[in-house]
mmCIF file of C-alpha atoms and ligand atoms in Angstrom:
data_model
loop_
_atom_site.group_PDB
_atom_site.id
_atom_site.type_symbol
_atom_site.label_atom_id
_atom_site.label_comp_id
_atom_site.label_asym_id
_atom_site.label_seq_id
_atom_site.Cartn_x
_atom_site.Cartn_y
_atom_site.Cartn_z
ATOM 1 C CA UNK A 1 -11.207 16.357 -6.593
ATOM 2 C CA UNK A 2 -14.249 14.482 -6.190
ATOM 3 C CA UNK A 3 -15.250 11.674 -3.729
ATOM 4 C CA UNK A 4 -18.473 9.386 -3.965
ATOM 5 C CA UNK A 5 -19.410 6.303 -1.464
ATOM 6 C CA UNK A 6 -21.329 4.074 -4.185
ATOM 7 C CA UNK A 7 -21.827 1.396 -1.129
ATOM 8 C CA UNK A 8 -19.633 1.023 2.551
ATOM 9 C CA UNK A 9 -20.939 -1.182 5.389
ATOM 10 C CA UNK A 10 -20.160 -4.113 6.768
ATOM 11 C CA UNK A 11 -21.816 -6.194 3.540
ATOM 12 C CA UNK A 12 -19.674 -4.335 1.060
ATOM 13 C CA UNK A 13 -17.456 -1.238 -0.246
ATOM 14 C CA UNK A 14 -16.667 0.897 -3.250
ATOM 15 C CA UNK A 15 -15.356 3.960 -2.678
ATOM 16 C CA UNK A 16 -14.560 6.293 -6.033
ATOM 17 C CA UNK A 17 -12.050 9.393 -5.768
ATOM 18 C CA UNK A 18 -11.322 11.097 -8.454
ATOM 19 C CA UNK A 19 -9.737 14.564 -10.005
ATOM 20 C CA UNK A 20 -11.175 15.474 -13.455
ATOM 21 C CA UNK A 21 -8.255 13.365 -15.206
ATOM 22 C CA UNK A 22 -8.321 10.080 -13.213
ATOM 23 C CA UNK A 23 -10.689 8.201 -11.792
ATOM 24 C CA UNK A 24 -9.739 5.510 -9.005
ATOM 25 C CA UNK A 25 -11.988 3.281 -7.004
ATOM 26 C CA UNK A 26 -10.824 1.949 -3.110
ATOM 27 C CA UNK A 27 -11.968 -1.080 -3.094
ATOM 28 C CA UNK A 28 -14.772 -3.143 -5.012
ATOM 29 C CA UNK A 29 -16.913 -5.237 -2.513
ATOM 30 C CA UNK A 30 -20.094 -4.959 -4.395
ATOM 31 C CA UNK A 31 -21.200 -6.778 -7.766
ATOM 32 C CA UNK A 32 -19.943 -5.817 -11.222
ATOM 33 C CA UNK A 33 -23.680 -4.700 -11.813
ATOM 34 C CA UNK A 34 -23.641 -2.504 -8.593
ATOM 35 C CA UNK A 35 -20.453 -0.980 -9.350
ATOM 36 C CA UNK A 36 -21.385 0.107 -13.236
ATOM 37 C CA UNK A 37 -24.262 2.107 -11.755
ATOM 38 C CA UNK A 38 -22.317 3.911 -9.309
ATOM 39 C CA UNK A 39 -20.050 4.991 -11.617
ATOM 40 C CA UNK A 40 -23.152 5.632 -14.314
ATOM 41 C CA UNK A 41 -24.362 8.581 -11.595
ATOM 42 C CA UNK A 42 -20.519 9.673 -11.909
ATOM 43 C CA UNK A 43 -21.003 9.828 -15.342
ATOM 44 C CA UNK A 44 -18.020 7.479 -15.927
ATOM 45 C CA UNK A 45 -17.305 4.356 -17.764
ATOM 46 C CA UNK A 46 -15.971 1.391 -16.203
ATOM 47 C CA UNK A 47 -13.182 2.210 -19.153
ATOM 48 C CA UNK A 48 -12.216 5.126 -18.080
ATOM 49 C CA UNK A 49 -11.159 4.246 -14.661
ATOM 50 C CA UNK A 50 -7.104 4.407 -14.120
ATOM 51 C CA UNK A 51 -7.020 1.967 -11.088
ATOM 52 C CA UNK A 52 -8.796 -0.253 -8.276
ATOM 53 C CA UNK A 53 -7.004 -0.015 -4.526
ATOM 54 C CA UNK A 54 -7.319 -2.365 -2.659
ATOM 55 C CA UNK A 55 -7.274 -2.210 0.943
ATOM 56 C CA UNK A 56 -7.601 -5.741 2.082
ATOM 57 C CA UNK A 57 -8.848 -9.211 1.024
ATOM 58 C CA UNK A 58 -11.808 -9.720 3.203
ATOM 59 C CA UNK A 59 -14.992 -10.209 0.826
ATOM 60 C CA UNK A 60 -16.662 -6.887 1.692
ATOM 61 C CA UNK A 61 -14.337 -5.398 -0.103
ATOM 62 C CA UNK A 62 -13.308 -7.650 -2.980
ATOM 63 C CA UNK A 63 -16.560 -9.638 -4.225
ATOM 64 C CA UNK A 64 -16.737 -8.019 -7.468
ATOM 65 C CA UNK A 65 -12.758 -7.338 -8.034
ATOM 66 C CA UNK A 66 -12.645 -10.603 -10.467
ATOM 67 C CA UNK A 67 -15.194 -9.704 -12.684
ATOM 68 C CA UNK A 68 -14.873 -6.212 -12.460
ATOM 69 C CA UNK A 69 -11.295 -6.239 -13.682
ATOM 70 C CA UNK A 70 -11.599 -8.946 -16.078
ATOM 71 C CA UNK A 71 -14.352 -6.556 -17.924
ATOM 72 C CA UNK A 72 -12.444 -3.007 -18.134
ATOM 73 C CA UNK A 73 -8.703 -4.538 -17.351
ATOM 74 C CA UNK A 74 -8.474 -1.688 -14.357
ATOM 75 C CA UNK A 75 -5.266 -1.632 -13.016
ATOM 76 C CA UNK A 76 -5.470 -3.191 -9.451
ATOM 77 C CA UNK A 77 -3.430 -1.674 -6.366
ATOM 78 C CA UNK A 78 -2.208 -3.432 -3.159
ATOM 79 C CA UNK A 79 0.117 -4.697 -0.696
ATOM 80 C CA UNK A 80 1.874 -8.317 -1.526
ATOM 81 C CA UNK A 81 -0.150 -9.501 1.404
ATOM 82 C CA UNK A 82 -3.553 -8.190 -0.323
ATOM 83 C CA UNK A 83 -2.245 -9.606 -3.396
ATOM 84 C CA UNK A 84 -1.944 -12.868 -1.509
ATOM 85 C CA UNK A 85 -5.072 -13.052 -0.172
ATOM 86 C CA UNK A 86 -6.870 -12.074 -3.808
ATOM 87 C CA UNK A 87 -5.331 -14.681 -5.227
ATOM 88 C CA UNK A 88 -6.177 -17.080 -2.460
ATOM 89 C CA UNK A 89 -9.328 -16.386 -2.794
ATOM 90 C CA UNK A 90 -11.097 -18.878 -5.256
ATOM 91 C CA UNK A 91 -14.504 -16.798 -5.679
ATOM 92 C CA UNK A 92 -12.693 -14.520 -7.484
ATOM 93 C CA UNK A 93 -12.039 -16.672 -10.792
ATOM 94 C CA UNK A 94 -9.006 -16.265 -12.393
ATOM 95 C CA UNK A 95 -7.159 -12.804 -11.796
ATOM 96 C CA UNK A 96 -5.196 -11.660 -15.026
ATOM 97 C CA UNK A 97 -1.318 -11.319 -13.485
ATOM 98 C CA UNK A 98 -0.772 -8.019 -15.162
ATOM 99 C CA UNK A 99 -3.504 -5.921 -13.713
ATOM 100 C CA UNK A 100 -1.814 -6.617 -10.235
ATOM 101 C CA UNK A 101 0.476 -4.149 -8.844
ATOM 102 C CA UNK A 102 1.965 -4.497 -5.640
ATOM 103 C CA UNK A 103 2.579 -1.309 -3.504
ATOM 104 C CA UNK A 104 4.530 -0.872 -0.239
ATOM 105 C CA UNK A 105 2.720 0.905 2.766
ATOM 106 C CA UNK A 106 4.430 4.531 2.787
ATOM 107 C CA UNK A 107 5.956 4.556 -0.163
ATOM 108 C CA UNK A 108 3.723 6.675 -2.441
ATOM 109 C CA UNK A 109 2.787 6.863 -6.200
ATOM 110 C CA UNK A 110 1.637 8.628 -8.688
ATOM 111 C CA UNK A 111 -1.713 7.529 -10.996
ATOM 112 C CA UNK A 112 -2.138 9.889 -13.430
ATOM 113 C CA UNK A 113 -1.956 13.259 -11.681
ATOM 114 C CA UNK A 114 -3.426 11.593 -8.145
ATOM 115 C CA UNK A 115 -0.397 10.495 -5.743
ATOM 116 C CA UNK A 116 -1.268 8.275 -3.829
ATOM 117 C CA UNK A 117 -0.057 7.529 -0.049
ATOM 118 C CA UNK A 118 -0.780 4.213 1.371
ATOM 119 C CA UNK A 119 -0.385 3.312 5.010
ATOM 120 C CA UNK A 120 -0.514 0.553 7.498
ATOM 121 C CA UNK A 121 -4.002 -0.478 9.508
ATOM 122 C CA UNK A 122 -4.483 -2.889 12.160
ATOM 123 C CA UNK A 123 -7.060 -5.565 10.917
ATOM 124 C CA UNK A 124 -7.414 -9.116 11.032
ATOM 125 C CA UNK A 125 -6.052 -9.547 7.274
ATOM 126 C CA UNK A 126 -3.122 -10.164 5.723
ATOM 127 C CA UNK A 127 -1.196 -7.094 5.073
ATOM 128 C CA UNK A 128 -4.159 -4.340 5.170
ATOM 129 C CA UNK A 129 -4.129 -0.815 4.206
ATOM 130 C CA UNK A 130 -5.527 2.353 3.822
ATOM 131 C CA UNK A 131 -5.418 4.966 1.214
ATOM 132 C CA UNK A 132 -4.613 8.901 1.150
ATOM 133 C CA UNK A 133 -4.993 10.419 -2.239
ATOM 134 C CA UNK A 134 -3.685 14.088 -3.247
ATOM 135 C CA UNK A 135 -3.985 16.318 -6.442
ATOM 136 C CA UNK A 136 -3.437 19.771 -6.984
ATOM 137 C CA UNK A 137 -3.220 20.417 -3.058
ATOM 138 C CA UNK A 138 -6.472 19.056 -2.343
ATOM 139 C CA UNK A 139 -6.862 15.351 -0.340
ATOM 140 C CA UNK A 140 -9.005 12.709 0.442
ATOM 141 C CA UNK A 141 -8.382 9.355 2.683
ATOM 142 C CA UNK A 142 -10.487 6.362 2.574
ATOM 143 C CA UNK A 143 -9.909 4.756 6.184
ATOM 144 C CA UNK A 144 -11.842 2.342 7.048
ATOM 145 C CA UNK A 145 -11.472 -1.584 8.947
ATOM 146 C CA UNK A 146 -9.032 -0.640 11.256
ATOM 147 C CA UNK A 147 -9.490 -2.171 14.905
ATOM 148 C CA UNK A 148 -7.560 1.171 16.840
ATOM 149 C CA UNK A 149 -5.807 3.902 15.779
ATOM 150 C CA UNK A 150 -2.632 5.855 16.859
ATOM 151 C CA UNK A 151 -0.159 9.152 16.290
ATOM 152 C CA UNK A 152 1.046 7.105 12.714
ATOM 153 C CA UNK A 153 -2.412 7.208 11.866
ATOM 154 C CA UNK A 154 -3.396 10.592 13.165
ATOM 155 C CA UNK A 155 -0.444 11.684 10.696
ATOM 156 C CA UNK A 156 -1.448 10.598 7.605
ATOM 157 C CA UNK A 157 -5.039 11.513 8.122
ATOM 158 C CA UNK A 158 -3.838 15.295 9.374
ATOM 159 C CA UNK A 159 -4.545 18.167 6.519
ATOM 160 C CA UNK A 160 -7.109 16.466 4.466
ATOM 161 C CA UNK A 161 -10.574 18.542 2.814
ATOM 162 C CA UNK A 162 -11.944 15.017 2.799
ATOM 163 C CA UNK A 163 -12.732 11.461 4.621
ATOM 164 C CA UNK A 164 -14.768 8.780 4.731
ATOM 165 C CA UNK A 165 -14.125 7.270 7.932
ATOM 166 C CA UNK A 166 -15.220 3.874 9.658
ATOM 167 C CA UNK A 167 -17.846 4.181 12.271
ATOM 168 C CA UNK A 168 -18.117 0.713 12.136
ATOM 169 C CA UNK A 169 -20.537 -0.246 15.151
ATOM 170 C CA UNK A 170 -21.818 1.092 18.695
ATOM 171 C CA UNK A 171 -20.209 -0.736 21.396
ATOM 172 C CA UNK A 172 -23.261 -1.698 23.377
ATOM 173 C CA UNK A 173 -25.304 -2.673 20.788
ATOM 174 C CA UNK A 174 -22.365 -5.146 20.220
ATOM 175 C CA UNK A 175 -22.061 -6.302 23.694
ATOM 176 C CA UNK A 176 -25.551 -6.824 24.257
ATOM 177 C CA UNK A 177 -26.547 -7.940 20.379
ATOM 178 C CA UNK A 178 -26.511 -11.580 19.005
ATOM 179 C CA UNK A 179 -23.270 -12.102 17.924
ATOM 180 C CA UNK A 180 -21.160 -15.294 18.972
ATOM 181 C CA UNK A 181 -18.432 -13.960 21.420
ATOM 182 C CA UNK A 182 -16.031 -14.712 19.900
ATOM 183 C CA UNK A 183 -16.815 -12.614 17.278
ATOM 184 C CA UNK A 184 -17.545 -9.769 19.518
ATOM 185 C CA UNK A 185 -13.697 -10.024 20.870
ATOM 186 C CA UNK A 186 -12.566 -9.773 17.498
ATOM 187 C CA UNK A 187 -14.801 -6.594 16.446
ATOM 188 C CA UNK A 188 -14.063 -5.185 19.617
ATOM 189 C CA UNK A 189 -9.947 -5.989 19.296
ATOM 190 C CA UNK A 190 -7.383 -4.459 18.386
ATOM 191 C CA UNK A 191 -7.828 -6.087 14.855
ATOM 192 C CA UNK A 192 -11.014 -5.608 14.234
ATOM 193 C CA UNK A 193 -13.575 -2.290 13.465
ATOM 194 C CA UNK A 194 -13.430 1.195 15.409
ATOM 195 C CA UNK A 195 -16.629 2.185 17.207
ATOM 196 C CA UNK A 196 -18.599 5.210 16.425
ATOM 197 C CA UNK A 197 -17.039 6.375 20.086
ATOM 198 C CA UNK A 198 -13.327 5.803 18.697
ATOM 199 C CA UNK A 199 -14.144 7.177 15.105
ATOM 200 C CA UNK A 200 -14.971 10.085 16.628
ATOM 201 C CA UNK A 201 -11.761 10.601 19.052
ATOM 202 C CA UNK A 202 -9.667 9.810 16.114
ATOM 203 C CA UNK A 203 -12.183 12.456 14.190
ATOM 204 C CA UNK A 204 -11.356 15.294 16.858
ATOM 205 C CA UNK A 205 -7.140 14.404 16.483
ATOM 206 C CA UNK A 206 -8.110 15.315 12.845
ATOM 207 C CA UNK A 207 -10.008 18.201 12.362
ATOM 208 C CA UNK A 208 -9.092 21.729 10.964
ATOM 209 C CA UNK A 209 -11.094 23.907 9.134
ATOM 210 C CA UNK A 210 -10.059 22.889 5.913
ATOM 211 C CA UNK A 211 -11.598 19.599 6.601
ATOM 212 C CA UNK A 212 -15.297 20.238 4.161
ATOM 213 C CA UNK A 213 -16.209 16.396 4.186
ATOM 214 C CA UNK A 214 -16.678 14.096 6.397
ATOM 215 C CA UNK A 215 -18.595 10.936 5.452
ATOM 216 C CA UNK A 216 -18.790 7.768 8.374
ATOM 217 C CA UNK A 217 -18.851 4.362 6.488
ATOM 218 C CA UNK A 218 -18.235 1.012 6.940
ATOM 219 C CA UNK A 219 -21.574 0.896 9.322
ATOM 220 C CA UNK A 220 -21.965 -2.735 10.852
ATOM 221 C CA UNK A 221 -25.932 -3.855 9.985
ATOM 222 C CA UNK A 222 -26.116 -5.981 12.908
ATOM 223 C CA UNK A 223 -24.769 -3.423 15.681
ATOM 224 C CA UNK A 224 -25.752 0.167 14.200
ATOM 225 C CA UNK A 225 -27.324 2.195 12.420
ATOM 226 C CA UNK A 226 -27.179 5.935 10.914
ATOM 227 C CA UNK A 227 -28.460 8.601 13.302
ATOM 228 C CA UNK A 228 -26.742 6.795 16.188
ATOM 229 C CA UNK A 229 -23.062 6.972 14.571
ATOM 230 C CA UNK A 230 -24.121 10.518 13.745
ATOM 231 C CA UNK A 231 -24.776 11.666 16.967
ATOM 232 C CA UNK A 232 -22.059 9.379 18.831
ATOM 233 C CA UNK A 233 -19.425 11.251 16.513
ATOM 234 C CA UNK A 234 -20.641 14.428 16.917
ATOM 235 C CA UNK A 235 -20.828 14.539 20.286
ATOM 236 C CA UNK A 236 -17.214 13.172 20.533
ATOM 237 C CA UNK A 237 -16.435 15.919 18.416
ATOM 238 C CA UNK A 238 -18.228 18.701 20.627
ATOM 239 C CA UNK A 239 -17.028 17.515 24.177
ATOM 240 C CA UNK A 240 -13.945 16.752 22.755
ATOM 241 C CA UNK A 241 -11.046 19.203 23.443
ATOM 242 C CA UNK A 242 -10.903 21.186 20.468
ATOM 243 C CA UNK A 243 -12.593 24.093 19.323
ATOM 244 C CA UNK A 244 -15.251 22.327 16.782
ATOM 245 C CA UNK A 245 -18.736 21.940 17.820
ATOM 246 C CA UNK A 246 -20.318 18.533 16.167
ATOM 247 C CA UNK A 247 -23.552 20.663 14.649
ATOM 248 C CA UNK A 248 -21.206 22.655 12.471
ATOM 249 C CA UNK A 249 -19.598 19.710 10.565
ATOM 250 C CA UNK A 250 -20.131 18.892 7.604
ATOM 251 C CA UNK A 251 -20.828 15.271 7.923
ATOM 252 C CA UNK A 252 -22.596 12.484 6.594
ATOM 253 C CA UNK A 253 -23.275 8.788 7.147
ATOM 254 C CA UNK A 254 -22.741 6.697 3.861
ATOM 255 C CA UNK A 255 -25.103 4.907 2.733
ATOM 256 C CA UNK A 256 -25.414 0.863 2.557
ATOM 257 C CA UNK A 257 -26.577 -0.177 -0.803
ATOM 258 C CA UNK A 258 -27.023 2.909 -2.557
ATOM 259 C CA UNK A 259 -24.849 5.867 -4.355
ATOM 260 C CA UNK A 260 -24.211 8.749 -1.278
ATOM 261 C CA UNK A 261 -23.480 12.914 -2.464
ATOM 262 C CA UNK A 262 -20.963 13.548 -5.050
ATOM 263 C CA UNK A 263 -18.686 15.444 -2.681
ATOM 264 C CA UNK A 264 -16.640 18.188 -4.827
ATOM 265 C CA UNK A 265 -13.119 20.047 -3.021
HETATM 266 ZN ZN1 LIG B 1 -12.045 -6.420 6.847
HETATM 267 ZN ZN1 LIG B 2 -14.621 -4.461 5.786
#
């Protein structure tokens, strides 16, 4: 399998996972434009892509969805709620009925040879999700916007090779930063963004040595920025109780608003 951040942070997200036979993108917050020269580095064709999940219908991770799909008539993936909400919202244009397939949180399927495991998140949207993808006994989850996380999580993220996981903001920075405070309750809540401090608790509940990849997105502009999440998670990771140390991960901080590595597992 293959996994490639083409943008995550708080501004927007497109996510592509992949085996050598299909070719899925988690989400498509970014512009049509953005999105072709992502997959251009892939060396794929809009065309050639088997399906778009969705994971929820805030605009960081929907703004090019309309236009996108219109173009290449991708197959698009999501809860009823989701499905709602992108139809709901009017910047989208029209959405073609037929390219939208509801799913059902835990019920899995199967595009092309990827199966595909969606489960439940705790956001502020309307039925939100995340996404666990297998093929040929390898995995990779996208998991990102969720404001906490528990053992149902912990679950489905247990026994991957790869993740891209929110390390949305620091809470200090947040406390102390600009924001309205109301806005700051709802970051902070339990329907809003993990912290780099939570990402990486939930990171330590996760780890085994088959986890190769581990990519932080979703970084808030306003209230973080790279090296911090990097060494808030990895020092989570070391005095957390487990045997990992944070310097031997393999981990990465997506980038904002350009293509990250072409992970391979
Ligand atoms: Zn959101
Ligand atoms: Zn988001």
């Amino acid at each position: 399998m293959r996994m490639c951040s083409i943008a995550s942070g708080s501004s927007g997200n497109c996510i592509y996972v992949g085996s050598d036979n299909t070719h899925l993108l988690v989400d498509t917050g970014i512009s049509k434009k953005r999105i072709e020269e992502g997959l251009k580095q892939l060396e794929i064709k809009g065309e050639e892509l088997d399906g778009i999940l969705v994971t929820h219908e805030h605009s960081d991770h929907i703004q090019g969805l309309g236009v996108f799909s219109r173009k290449y008539e991708v197959p698009i993936y999501a809860t009823e709620g989701t499905i709602e909400g992108i139809k709901a919202s009017s910047s989208l244009g029209k959405m073609p009925e037929g390219l939208l397939h509801p799913i059902v949180v835990d019920e899995s399927f199967t595009i092309g040879d990827i199966m595909v495991d969606p489960f439940e998140v705790s956001h502020d949207a309307r039925q939100p999700s995340a996404y666990r993808m297998e093929c040929n006994g390898r995995s990779a989850a996208v998991a990102t916007d969720l404001g906490m996380y528990n053992e149902y999580i912990v679950k489905k993220l247990k026994g991957l090779d790869a993740i891209l996981l929110e390390a949305n903001h620091d809470v200090h920075m947040l406390e102390v930063g600009g924001y309205p405070y109301p806005l700051k309750r709802r970051i902070l809540g339990d329907k809003g963004h993990l912290s780099n401090e939570l990402s990486g608790m939930l990171l330590c509940d996760i780890l085994h040595n088959g986890l190769k990849h581990i990519v932080l997105g979703h970084l808030s502009k306003e209230n973080n920025y790279a090296r911090l999440a990097y060494e808030t998670v990895k020092l989570e990771v070391t005095l957390g109780d487990n045997p990992y140390k944070g310097e031997e991960l393999d981990m990465q901080v997506a980038k904002r608003d350009s293509v990250s590595d072409i992970l391979t597992f």
